[in-house]
């Protein structure tokens, strides 16, 4: 079992920045991939970014490229999402997720790929 706890959400004006953190505990060997997803009211959960164990593979949703940056510190069992130039459309609950398998038939951009999820942290961007 892996427990994931997100923090760092809040209310920010458009153009501002936030840094989300996700701390993993338990069976942290099951965190080869660590990802961020988000879900806005009335919408499906969508992929934001993901990072591999040794940070050599990173993927981003097109709408956040150049604005968001994912990173991880394995010594602290923590993954981060630095969000800059925030827009009102970034408003959502942001979820951290982890997956143990380096390779799988399901792409890392799909929620079904991930075994463990955090409870989420709210990010609200005002215009």
PDB file of N, CA, C and O in Angstrom, residues 52-124:
ATOM      1  N   UNK A  52       9.031   9.868 -14.202  1.00  0.00           N
ATOM      2  CA  UNK A  52       9.521   8.537 -13.888  1.00  0.00           C
ATOM      3  C   UNK A  52      10.431   8.567 -12.662  1.00  0.00           C
ATOM      4  O   UNK A  52      10.807   9.635 -12.176  1.00  0.00           O
ATOM      5  N   UNK A  53      10.803   7.391 -12.204  1.00  0.00           N
ATOM      6  CA  UNK A  53      11.556   7.265 -10.952  1.00  0.00           C
ATOM      7  C   UNK A  53      12.830   8.102 -10.936  1.00  0.00           C
ATOM      8  O   UNK A  53      13.092   8.811  -9.969  1.00  0.00           O
ATOM      9  N   UNK A  54      13.628   7.994 -12.006  1.00  0.00           N
ATOM     10  CA  UNK A  54      14.898   8.735 -12.007  1.00  0.00           C
ATOM     11  C   UNK A  54      14.798  10.036 -12.790  1.00  0.00           C
ATOM     12  O   UNK A  54      15.821  10.614 -13.179  1.00  0.00           O
ATOM     13  N   UNK A  55      13.561  10.483 -13.012  1.00  0.00           N
ATOM     14  CA  UNK A  55      13.286  11.788 -13.629  1.00  0.00           C
ATOM     15  C   UNK A  55      13.786  11.921 -15.061  1.00  0.00           C
ATOM     16  O   UNK A  55      13.923  13.043 -15.566  1.00  0.00           O
ATOM     17  N   UNK A  56      14.041  10.796 -15.722  1.00  0.00           N
ATOM     18  CA  UNK A  56      14.516  10.886 -17.101  1.00  0.00           C
ATOM     19  C   UNK A  56      13.375  10.931 -18.109  1.00  0.00           C
ATOM     20  O   UNK A  56      13.589  11.213 -19.290  1.00  0.00           O
ATOM     21  N   UNK A  57      12.171  10.660 -17.641  1.00  0.00           N
ATOM     22  CA  UNK A  57      10.997  10.737 -18.510  1.00  0.00           C
ATOM     23  C   UNK A  57       9.961  11.646 -17.852  1.00  0.00           C
ATOM     24  O   UNK A  57       9.548  11.409 -16.719  1.00  0.00           O
ATOM     25  N   UNK A  58       9.589  12.685 -18.583  1.00  0.00           N
ATOM     26  CA  UNK A  58       8.565  13.608 -18.106  1.00  0.00           C
ATOM     27  C   UNK A  58       7.593  13.854 -19.245  1.00  0.00           C
ATOM     28  O   UNK A  58       8.005  14.029 -20.399  1.00  0.00           O
ATOM     29  N   UNK A  59       6.330  13.893 -18.904  1.00  0.00           N
ATOM     30  CA  UNK A  59       5.297  14.165 -19.897  1.00  0.00           C
ATOM     31  C   UNK A  59       4.330  15.191 -19.325  1.00  0.00           C
ATOM     32  O   UNK A  59       4.022  15.158 -18.134  1.00  0.00           O
ATOM     33  N   UNK A  60       3.850  16.064 -20.212  1.00  0.00           N
ATOM     34  CA  UNK A  60       2.922  17.115 -19.796  1.00  0.00           C
ATOM     35  C   UNK A  60       1.727  17.162 -20.742  1.00  0.00           C
ATOM     36  O   UNK A  60       1.844  16.884 -21.942  1.00  0.00           O
ATOM     37  N   UNK A  61       0.606  17.583 -20.192  1.00  0.00           N
ATOM     38  CA  UNK A  61      -0.530  17.925 -21.039  1.00  0.00           C
ATOM     39  C   UNK A  61      -0.156  19.183 -21.822  1.00  0.00           C
ATOM     40  O   UNK A  61       0.523  20.079 -21.283  1.00  0.00           O
ATOM     41  N   UNK A  62      -0.599  19.258 -23.055  1.00  0.00           N
ATOM     42  CA  UNK A  62      -0.207  20.386 -23.907  1.00  0.00           C
ATOM     43  C   UNK A  62      -0.548  21.739 -23.295  1.00  0.00           C
ATOM     44  O   UNK A  62       0.211  22.705 -23.416  1.00  0.00           O
ATOM     45  N   UNK A  63      -1.686  21.835 -22.624  1.00  0.00           N
ATOM     46  CA  UNK A  63      -2.137  23.139 -22.122  1.00  0.00           C
ATOM     47  C   UNK A  63      -1.292  23.666 -20.969  1.00  0.00           C
ATOM     48  O   UNK A  63      -1.392  24.851 -20.630  1.00  0.00           O
ATOM     49  N   UNK A  64      -0.455  22.834 -20.377  1.00  0.00           N
ATOM     50  CA  UNK A  64       0.366  23.303 -19.254  1.00  0.00           C
ATOM     51  C   UNK A  64       1.850  23.368 -19.600  1.00  0.00           C
ATOM     52  O   UNK A  64       2.653  23.833 -18.779  1.00  0.00           O
ATOM     53  N   UNK A  65       2.210  22.921 -20.789  1.00  0.00           N
ATOM     54  CA  UNK A  65       3.626  22.955 -21.185  1.00  0.00           C
ATOM     55  C   UNK A  65       4.139  24.389 -21.166  1.00  0.00           C
ATOM     56  O   UNK A  65       3.489  25.311 -21.650  1.00  0.00           O
ATOM     57  N   UNK A  66       5.311  24.564 -20.584  1.00  0.00           N
ATOM     58  CA  UNK A  66       5.905  25.888 -20.495  1.00  0.00           C
ATOM     59  C   UNK A  66       5.459  26.675 -19.282  1.00  0.00           C
ATOM     60  O   UNK A  66       6.047  27.708 -18.963  1.00  0.00           O
ATOM     61  N   UNK A  67       4.396  26.200 -18.619  1.00  0.00           N
ATOM     62  CA  UNK A  67       3.902  26.888 -17.424  1.00  0.00           C
ATOM     63  C   UNK A  67       4.080  26.043 -16.158  1.00  0.00           C
ATOM     64  O   UNK A  67       4.361  26.577 -15.091  1.00  0.00           O
ATOM     65  N   UNK A  68       3.885  24.741 -16.273  1.00  0.00           N
ATOM     66  CA  UNK A  68       4.002  23.833 -15.136  1.00  0.00           C
ATOM     67  C   UNK A  68       5.279  23.014 -15.246  1.00  0.00           C
ATOM     68  O   UNK A  68       5.737  22.702 -16.357  1.00  0.00           O
ATOM     69  N   UNK A  69       5.817  22.648 -14.091  1.00  0.00           N
ATOM     70  CA  UNK A  69       7.024  21.823 -14.069  1.00  0.00           C
ATOM     71  C   UNK A  69       6.883  20.772 -12.971  1.00  0.00           C
ATOM     72  O   UNK A  69       6.642  21.113 -11.811  1.00  0.00           O
ATOM     73  N   UNK A  70       7.068  19.507 -13.337  1.00  0.00           N
ATOM     74  CA  UNK A  70       6.999  18.423 -12.366  1.00  0.00           C
ATOM     75  C   UNK A  70       8.414  17.999 -11.991  1.00  0.00           C
ATOM     76  O   UNK A  70       9.312  17.987 -12.853  1.00  0.00           O
ATOM     77  N   UNK A  71       8.600  17.673 -10.724  1.00  0.00           N
ATOM     78  CA  UNK A  71       9.894  17.195 -10.255  1.00  0.00           C
ATOM     79  C   UNK A  71       9.664  16.267  -9.075  1.00  0.00           C
ATOM     80  O   UNK A  71       8.559  16.190  -8.539  1.00  0.00           O
ATOM     81  N   UNK A  72      10.715  15.545  -8.684  1.00  0.00           N
ATOM     82  CA  UNK A  72      10.573  14.644  -7.537  1.00  0.00           C
ATOM     83  C   UNK A  72      11.879  14.576  -6.768  1.00  0.00           C
ATOM     84  O   UNK A  72      12.964  14.783  -7.328  1.00  0.00           O
ATOM     85  N   UNK A  73      11.744  14.275  -5.486  1.00  0.00           N
ATOM     86  CA  UNK A  73      12.882  14.076  -4.598  1.00  0.00           C
ATOM     87  C   UNK A  73      12.676  12.703  -3.951  1.00  0.00           C
ATOM     88  O   UNK A  73      11.875  12.575  -3.019  1.00  0.00           O
ATOM     89  N   UNK A  74      13.354  11.705  -4.455  1.00  0.00           N
ATOM     90  CA  UNK A  74      13.144  10.343  -3.968  1.00  0.00           C
ATOM     91  C   UNK A  74      13.615  10.158  -2.530  1.00  0.00           C
ATOM     92  O   UNK A  74      13.090   9.312  -1.804  1.00  0.00           O
ATOM     93  N   UNK A  75      14.589  10.932  -2.110  1.00  0.00           N
ATOM     94  CA  UNK A  75      15.039  10.854  -0.717  1.00  0.00           C
ATOM     95  C   UNK A  75      13.932  11.275   0.235  1.00  0.00           C
ATOM     96  O   UNK A  75      13.864  10.807   1.372  1.00  0.00           O
ATOM     97  N   UNK A  76      13.060  12.166  -0.235  1.00  0.00           N
ATOM     98  CA  UNK A  76      11.940  12.648   0.586  1.00  0.00           C
ATOM     99  C   UNK A  76      10.629  11.986   0.189  1.00  0.00           C
ATOM    100  O   UNK A  76       9.576  12.316   0.747  1.00  0.00           O
ATOM    101  N   UNK A  77      10.682  11.098  -0.791  1.00  0.00           N
ATOM    102  CA  UNK A  77       9.457  10.436  -1.289  1.00  0.00           C
ATOM    103  C   UNK A  77       8.384  11.458  -1.642  1.00  0.00           C
ATOM    104  O   UNK A  77       7.205  11.293  -1.291  1.00  0.00           O
ATOM    105  N   UNK A  78       8.786  12.500  -2.325  1.00  0.00           N
ATOM    106  CA  UNK A  78       7.883  13.612  -2.619  1.00  0.00           C
ATOM    107  C   UNK A  78       7.981  14.007  -4.092  1.00  0.00           C
ATOM    108  O   UNK A  78       9.080  14.028  -4.652  1.00  0.00           O
ATOM    109  N   UNK A  79       6.827  14.305  -4.671  1.00  0.00           N
ATOM    110  CA  UNK A  79       6.775  14.847  -6.022  1.00  0.00           C
ATOM    111  C   UNK A  79       6.158  16.238  -5.938  1.00  0.00           C
ATOM    112  O   UNK A  79       5.317  16.502  -5.077  1.00  0.00           O
ATOM    113  N   UNK A  80       6.615  17.112  -6.809  1.00  0.00           N
ATOM    114  CA  UNK A  80       6.184  18.503  -6.798  1.00  0.00           C
ATOM    115  C   UNK A  80       5.580  18.890  -8.146  1.00  0.00           C
ATOM    116  O   UNK A  80       5.911  18.314  -9.188  1.00  0.00           O
ATOM    117  N   UNK A  81       4.732  19.883  -8.105  1.00  0.00           N
ATOM    118  CA  UNK A  81       4.214  20.490  -9.328  1.00  0.00           C
ATOM    119  C   UNK A  81       4.299  21.996  -9.160  1.00  0.00           C
ATOM    120  O   UNK A  81       3.538  22.580  -8.396  1.00  0.00           O
ATOM    121  N   UNK A  82       5.253  22.600  -9.836  1.00  0.00           N
ATOM    122  CA  UNK A  82       5.374  24.053  -9.834  1.00  0.00           C
ATOM    123  C   UNK A  82       4.491  24.599 -10.935  1.00  0.00           C
ATOM    124  O   UNK A  82       4.655  24.253 -12.101  1.00  0.00           O
ATOM    125  N   UNK A  83       3.554  25.455 -10.549  1.00  0.00           N
ATOM    126  CA  UNK A  83       2.583  25.992 -11.495  1.00  0.00           C
ATOM    127  C   UNK A  83       2.753  27.495 -11.584  1.00  0.00           C
ATOM    128  O   UNK A  83       2.571  28.206 -10.594  1.00  0.00           O
ATOM    129  N   UNK A  84       3.142  27.956 -12.754  1.00  0.00           N
ATOM    130  CA  UNK A  84       3.342  29.395 -13.002  1.00  0.00           C
ATOM    131  C   UNK A  84       2.343  29.890 -14.032  1.00  0.00           C
ATOM    132  O   UNK A  84       1.730  29.099 -14.754  1.00  0.00           O
ATOM    133  N   UNK A  85       2.195  31.196 -14.105  1.00  0.00           N
ATOM    134  CA  UNK A  85       1.287  31.817 -15.082  1.00  0.00           C
ATOM    135  C   UNK A  85      -0.084  31.154 -15.052  1.00  0.00           C
ATOM    136  O   UNK A  85      -0.659  30.798 -16.091  1.00  0.00           O
ATOM    137  N   UNK A  86      -0.613  31.002 -13.870  1.00  0.00           N
ATOM    138  CA  UNK A  86      -1.880  30.300 -13.713  1.00  0.00           C
ATOM    139  C   UNK A  86      -3.025  31.058 -14.376  1.00  0.00           C
ATOM    140  O   UNK A  86      -3.049  32.283 -14.411  1.00  0.00           O
ATOM    141  N   UNK A  87      -3.961  30.257 -14.890  1.00  0.00           N
ATOM    142  CA  UNK A  87      -5.128  30.794 -15.582  1.00  0.00           C
ATOM    143  C   UNK A  87      -6.395  30.318 -14.869  1.00  0.00           C
ATOM    144  O   UNK A  87      -6.371  29.254 -14.216  1.00  0.00           O
ATOM    145  N   UNK A  88      -7.491  31.040 -15.010  1.00  0.00           N
ATOM    146  CA  UNK A  88      -8.739  30.579 -14.382  1.00  0.00           C
ATOM    147  C   UNK A  88      -9.118  29.150 -14.794  1.00  0.00           C
ATOM    148  O   UNK A  88      -9.673  28.408 -13.975  1.00  0.00           O
ATOM    149  N   UNK A  89      -8.791  28.761 -16.001  1.00  0.00           N
ATOM    150  CA  UNK A  89      -9.116  27.401 -16.460  1.00  0.00           C
ATOM    151  C   UNK A  89      -8.266  26.314 -15.798  1.00  0.00           C
ATOM    152  O   UNK A  89      -8.514  25.134 -15.990  1.00  0.00           O
ATOM    153  N   UNK A  90      -7.279  26.718 -15.020  1.00  0.00           N
ATOM    154  CA  UNK A  90      -6.498  25.746 -14.246  1.00  0.00           C
ATOM    155  C   UNK A  90      -7.207  25.391 -12.931  1.00  0.00           C
ATOM    156  O   UNK A  90      -6.746  24.503 -12.203  1.00  0.00           O
ATOM    157  N   UNK A  91      -8.289  26.068 -12.632  1.00  0.00           N
ATOM    158  CA  UNK A  91      -9.034  25.801 -11.401  1.00  0.00           C
ATOM    159  C   UNK A  91      -9.562  24.371 -11.396  1.00  0.00           C
ATOM    160  O   UNK A  91     -10.229  23.939 -12.338  1.00  0.00           O
ATOM    161  N   UNK A  92      -9.229  23.633 -10.348  1.00  0.00           N
ATOM    162  CA  UNK A  92      -9.614  22.220 -10.255  1.00  0.00           C
ATOM    163  C   UNK A  92      -9.117  21.665  -8.929  1.00  0.00           C
ATOM    164  O   UNK A  92      -8.327  22.315  -8.228  1.00  0.00           O
ATOM    165  N   UNK A  93      -9.553  20.455  -8.640  1.00  0.00           N
ATOM    166  CA  UNK A  93      -8.925  19.679  -7.580  1.00  0.00           C
ATOM    167  C   UNK A  93      -7.782  18.908  -8.224  1.00  0.00           C
ATOM    168  O   UNK A  93      -7.978  18.223  -9.233  1.00  0.00           O
ATOM    169  N   UNK A  94      -6.608  19.043  -7.656  1.00  0.00           N
ATOM    170  CA  UNK A  94      -5.426  18.379  -8.188  1.00  0.00           C
ATOM    171  C   UNK A  94      -5.113  17.137  -7.362  1.00  0.00           C
ATOM    172  O   UNK A  94      -5.036  17.205  -6.134  1.00  0.00           O
ATOM    173  N   UNK A  95      -4.924  16.031  -8.069  1.00  0.00           N
ATOM    174  CA  UNK A  95      -4.669  14.745  -7.437  1.00  0.00           C
ATOM    175  C   UNK A  95      -3.290  14.229  -7.807  1.00  0.00           C
ATOM    176  O   UNK A  95      -2.861  14.332  -8.957  1.00  0.00           O
ATOM    177  N   UNK A  96      -2.657  13.637  -6.836  1.00  0.00           N
ATOM    178  CA  UNK A  96      -1.397  12.945  -7.030  1.00  0.00           C
ATOM    179  C   UNK A  96      -1.696  11.455  -7.204  1.00  0.00           C
ATOM    180  O   UNK A  96      -2.612  10.926  -6.554  1.00  0.00           O
ATOM    181  N   UNK A  97      -0.919  10.780  -8.047  1.00  0.00           N
ATOM    182  CA  UNK A  97      -1.118   9.360  -8.277  1.00  0.00           C
ATOM    183  C   UNK A  97       0.221   8.671  -8.480  1.00  0.00           C
ATOM    184  O   UNK A  97       1.184   9.303  -8.928  1.00  0.00           O
ATOM    185  N   UNK A  98       0.258   7.372  -8.188  1.00  0.00           N
ATOM    186  CA  UNK A  98       1.503   6.632  -8.378  1.00  0.00           C
ATOM    187  C   UNK A  98       1.234   5.272  -9.025  1.00  0.00           C
ATOM    188  O   UNK A  98       0.151   4.698  -8.877  1.00  0.00           O
ATOM    189  N   UNK A  99       2.254   4.796  -9.728  1.00  0.00           N
ATOM    190  CA  UNK A  99       2.183   3.497 -10.390  1.00  0.00           C
ATOM    191  C   UNK A  99       3.540   2.819 -10.267  1.00  0.00           C
ATOM    192  O   UNK A  99       4.568   3.472 -10.379  1.00  0.00           O
ATOM    193  N   UNK A 100       3.515   1.510 -10.058  1.00  0.00           N
ATOM    194  CA  UNK A 100       4.757   0.787  -9.802  1.00  0.00           C
ATOM    195  C   UNK A 100       5.438   0.263 -11.057  1.00  0.00           C
ATOM    196  O   UNK A 100       6.630  -0.069 -11.022  1.00  0.00           O
ATOM    197  N   UNK A 101       4.708   0.170 -12.169  1.00  0.00           N
ATOM    198  CA  UNK A 101       5.240  -0.504 -13.351  1.00  0.00           C
ATOM    199  C   UNK A 101       5.947   0.458 -14.303  1.00  0.00           C
ATOM    200  O   UNK A 101       5.333   1.409 -14.783  1.00  0.00           O
ATOM    201  N   UNK A 102       7.222   0.201 -14.608  1.00  0.00           N
ATOM    202  CA  UNK A 102       7.912   1.062 -15.577  1.00  0.00           C
ATOM    203  C   UNK A 102       7.261   1.017 -16.957  1.00  0.00           C
ATOM    204  O   UNK A 102       7.203   2.026 -17.653  1.00  0.00           O
ATOM    205  N   UNK A 103       6.769  -0.177 -17.336  1.00  0.00           N
ATOM    206  CA  UNK A 103       6.168  -0.335 -18.655  1.00  0.00           C
ATOM    207  C   UNK A 103       4.816  -1.024 -18.529  1.00  0.00           C
ATOM    208  O   UNK A 103       4.642  -1.947 -17.731  1.00  0.00           O
ATOM    209  N   UNK A 104       3.871  -0.572 -19.339  1.00  0.00           N
ATOM    210  CA  UNK A 104       2.529  -1.147 -19.309  1.00  0.00           C
ATOM    211  C   UNK A 104       1.854  -0.809 -20.627  1.00  0.00           C
ATOM    212  O   UNK A 104       2.206   0.176 -21.286  1.00  0.00           O
ATOM    213  N   UNK A 105       0.869  -1.619 -21.005  1.00  0.00           N
ATOM    214  CA  UNK A 105       0.162  -1.345 -22.246  1.00  0.00           C
ATOM    215  C   UNK A 105      -0.669  -0.066 -22.167  1.00  0.00           C
ATOM    216  O   UNK A 105      -0.997   0.542 -23.190  1.00  0.00           O
ATOM    217  N   UNK A 106      -1.028   0.337 -20.971  1.00  0.00           N
ATOM    218  CA  UNK A 106      -1.807   1.563 -20.783  1.00  0.00           C
ATOM    219  C   UNK A 106      -0.869   2.746 -20.644  1.00  0.00           C
ATOM    220  O   UNK A 106       0.059   2.718 -19.841  1.00  0.00           O
ATOM    221  N   UNK A 107      -1.138   3.778 -21.396  1.00  0.00           N
ATOM    222  CA  UNK A 107      -0.290   4.963 -21.374  1.00  0.00           C
ATOM    223  C   UNK A 107      -0.309   5.645 -20.018  1.00  0.00           C
ATOM    224  O   UNK A 107      -1.307   5.593 -19.296  1.00  0.00           O
ATOM    225  N   UNK A 108       0.771   6.315 -19.700  1.00  0.00           N
ATOM    226  CA  UNK A 108       0.883   7.028 -18.413  1.00  0.00           C
ATOM    227  C   UNK A 108      -0.047   8.233 -18.327  1.00  0.00           C
ATOM    228  O   UNK A 108      -0.147   8.850 -17.277  1.00  0.00           O
ATOM    229  N   UNK A 109      -0.715   8.592 -19.414  1.00  0.00           N
ATOM    230  CA  UNK A 109      -1.599   9.751 -19.364  1.00  0.00           C
ATOM    231  C   UNK A 109      -3.017   9.383 -18.934  1.00  0.00           C
ATOM    232  O   UNK A 109      -3.870  10.263 -18.784  1.00  0.00           O
ATOM    233  N   UNK A 110      -3.287   8.105 -18.733  1.00  0.00           N
ATOM    234  CA  UNK A 110      -4.630   7.676 -18.354  1.00  0.00           C
ATOM    235  C   UNK A 110      -4.724   7.361 -16.863  1.00  0.00           C
ATOM    236  O   UNK A 110      -3.855   6.694 -16.308  1.00  0.00           O
ATOM    237  N   UNK A 111      -5.805   7.795 -16.220  1.00  0.00           N
ATOM    238  CA  UNK A 111      -5.963   7.524 -14.791  1.00  0.00           C
ATOM    239  C   UNK A 111      -5.918   6.027 -14.457  1.00  0.00           C
ATOM    240  O   UNK A 111      -5.436   5.659 -13.374  1.00  0.00           O
ATOM    241  N   UNK A 112      -6.392   5.186 -15.356  1.00  0.00           N
ATOM    242  CA  UNK A 112      -6.445   3.748 -15.077  1.00  0.00           C
ATOM    243  C   UNK A 112      -5.065   3.121 -14.927  1.00  0.00           C
ATOM    244  O   UNK A 112      -4.929   2.008 -14.433  1.00  0.00           O
ATOM    245  N   UNK A 113      -4.054   3.841 -15.364  1.00  0.00           N
ATOM    246  CA  UNK A 113      -2.677   3.337 -15.245  1.00  0.00           C
ATOM    247  C   UNK A 113      -2.209   3.313 -13.803  1.00  0.00           C
ATOM    248  O   UNK A 113      -1.316   2.561 -13.442  1.00  0.00           O
ATOM    249  N   UNK A 114      -2.769   4.151 -12.971  1.00  0.00           N
ATOM    250  CA  UNK A 114      -2.228   4.415 -11.634  1.00  0.00           C
ATOM    251  C   UNK A 114      -2.951   3.620 -10.556  1.00  0.00           C
ATOM    252  O   UNK A 114      -4.169   3.498 -10.559  1.00  0.00           O
ATOM    253  N   UNK A 115      -2.151   3.109  -9.614  1.00  0.00           N
ATOM    254  CA  UNK A 115      -2.666   2.236  -8.565  1.00  0.00           C
ATOM    255  C   UNK A 115      -3.135   2.991  -7.331  1.00  0.00           C
ATOM    256  O   UNK A 115      -4.051   2.549  -6.641  1.00  0.00           O
ATOM    257  N   UNK A 116      -2.454   4.073  -7.018  1.00  0.00           N
ATOM    258  CA  UNK A 116      -2.728   4.774  -5.767  1.00  0.00           C
ATOM    259  C   UNK A 116      -2.984   6.249  -6.033  1.00  0.00           C
ATOM    260  O   UNK A 116      -2.361   6.850  -6.918  1.00  0.00           O
ATOM    261  N   UNK A 117      -3.875   6.806  -5.233  1.00  0.00           N
ATOM    262  CA  UNK A 117      -4.292   8.198  -5.396  1.00  0.00           C
ATOM    263  C   UNK A 117      -4.343   8.904  -4.059  1.00  0.00           C
ATOM    264  O   UNK A 117      -4.653   8.294  -3.031  1.00  0.00           O
ATOM    265  N   UNK A 118      -4.052  10.197  -4.092  1.00  0.00           N
ATOM    266  CA  UNK A 118      -4.257  11.029  -2.927  1.00  0.00           C
ATOM    267  C   UNK A 118      -5.678  11.550  -2.875  1.00  0.00           C
ATOM    268  O   UNK A 118      -6.490  11.264  -3.762  1.00  0.00           O
ATOM    269  N   UNK A 119      -5.962  12.335  -1.838  1.00  0.00           N
ATOM    270  CA  UNK A 119      -7.310  12.856  -1.631  1.00  0.00           C
ATOM    271  C   UNK A 119      -7.565  14.130  -2.440  1.00  0.00           C
ATOM    272  O   UNK A 119      -8.725  14.527  -2.604  1.00  0.00           O
ATOM    273  N   UNK A 120      -6.518  14.755  -2.899  1.00  0.00           N
ATOM    274  CA  UNK A 120      -6.670  15.953  -3.721  1.00  0.00           C
ATOM    275  C   UNK A 120      -6.488  17.238  -2.942  1.00  0.00           C
ATOM    276  O   UNK A 120      -6.683  17.289  -1.724  1.00  0.00           O
ATOM    277  N   UNK A 121      -6.091  18.286  -3.665  1.00  0.00           N
ATOM    278  CA  UNK A 121      -5.964  19.613  -3.084  1.00  0.00           C
ATOM    279  C   UNK A 121      -6.575  20.616  -4.060  1.00  0.00           C
ATOM    280  O   UNK A 121      -6.349  20.534  -5.272  1.00  0.00           O
ATOM    281  N   UNK A 122      -7.356  21.548  -3.525  1.00  0.00           N
ATOM    282  CA  UNK A 122      -8.084  22.491  -4.380  1.00  0.00           C
ATOM    283  C   UNK A 122      -7.177  23.626  -4.826  1.00  0.00           C
ATOM    284  O   UNK A 122      -6.469  24.235  -4.008  1.00  0.00           O
ATOM    285  N   UNK A 123      -7.204  23.907  -6.114  1.00  0.00           N
ATOM    286  CA  UNK A 123      -6.528  25.073  -6.680  1.00  0.00           C
ATOM    287  C   UNK A 123      -7.587  25.941  -7.337  1.00  0.00           C
ATOM    288  O   UNK A 123      -8.317  25.478  -8.205  1.00  0.00           O
ATOM    289  N   UNK A 124      -7.653  27.188  -6.902  1.00  0.00           N
ATOM    290  CA  UNK A 124      -8.626  28.123  -7.468  1.00  0.00           C
ATOM    291  C   UNK A 124      -7.885  29.349  -7.989  1.00  0.00           C
ATOM    292  O   UNK A 124      -7.133  29.969  -7.239  1.00  0.00           O
TER     293      UNK A 124
END
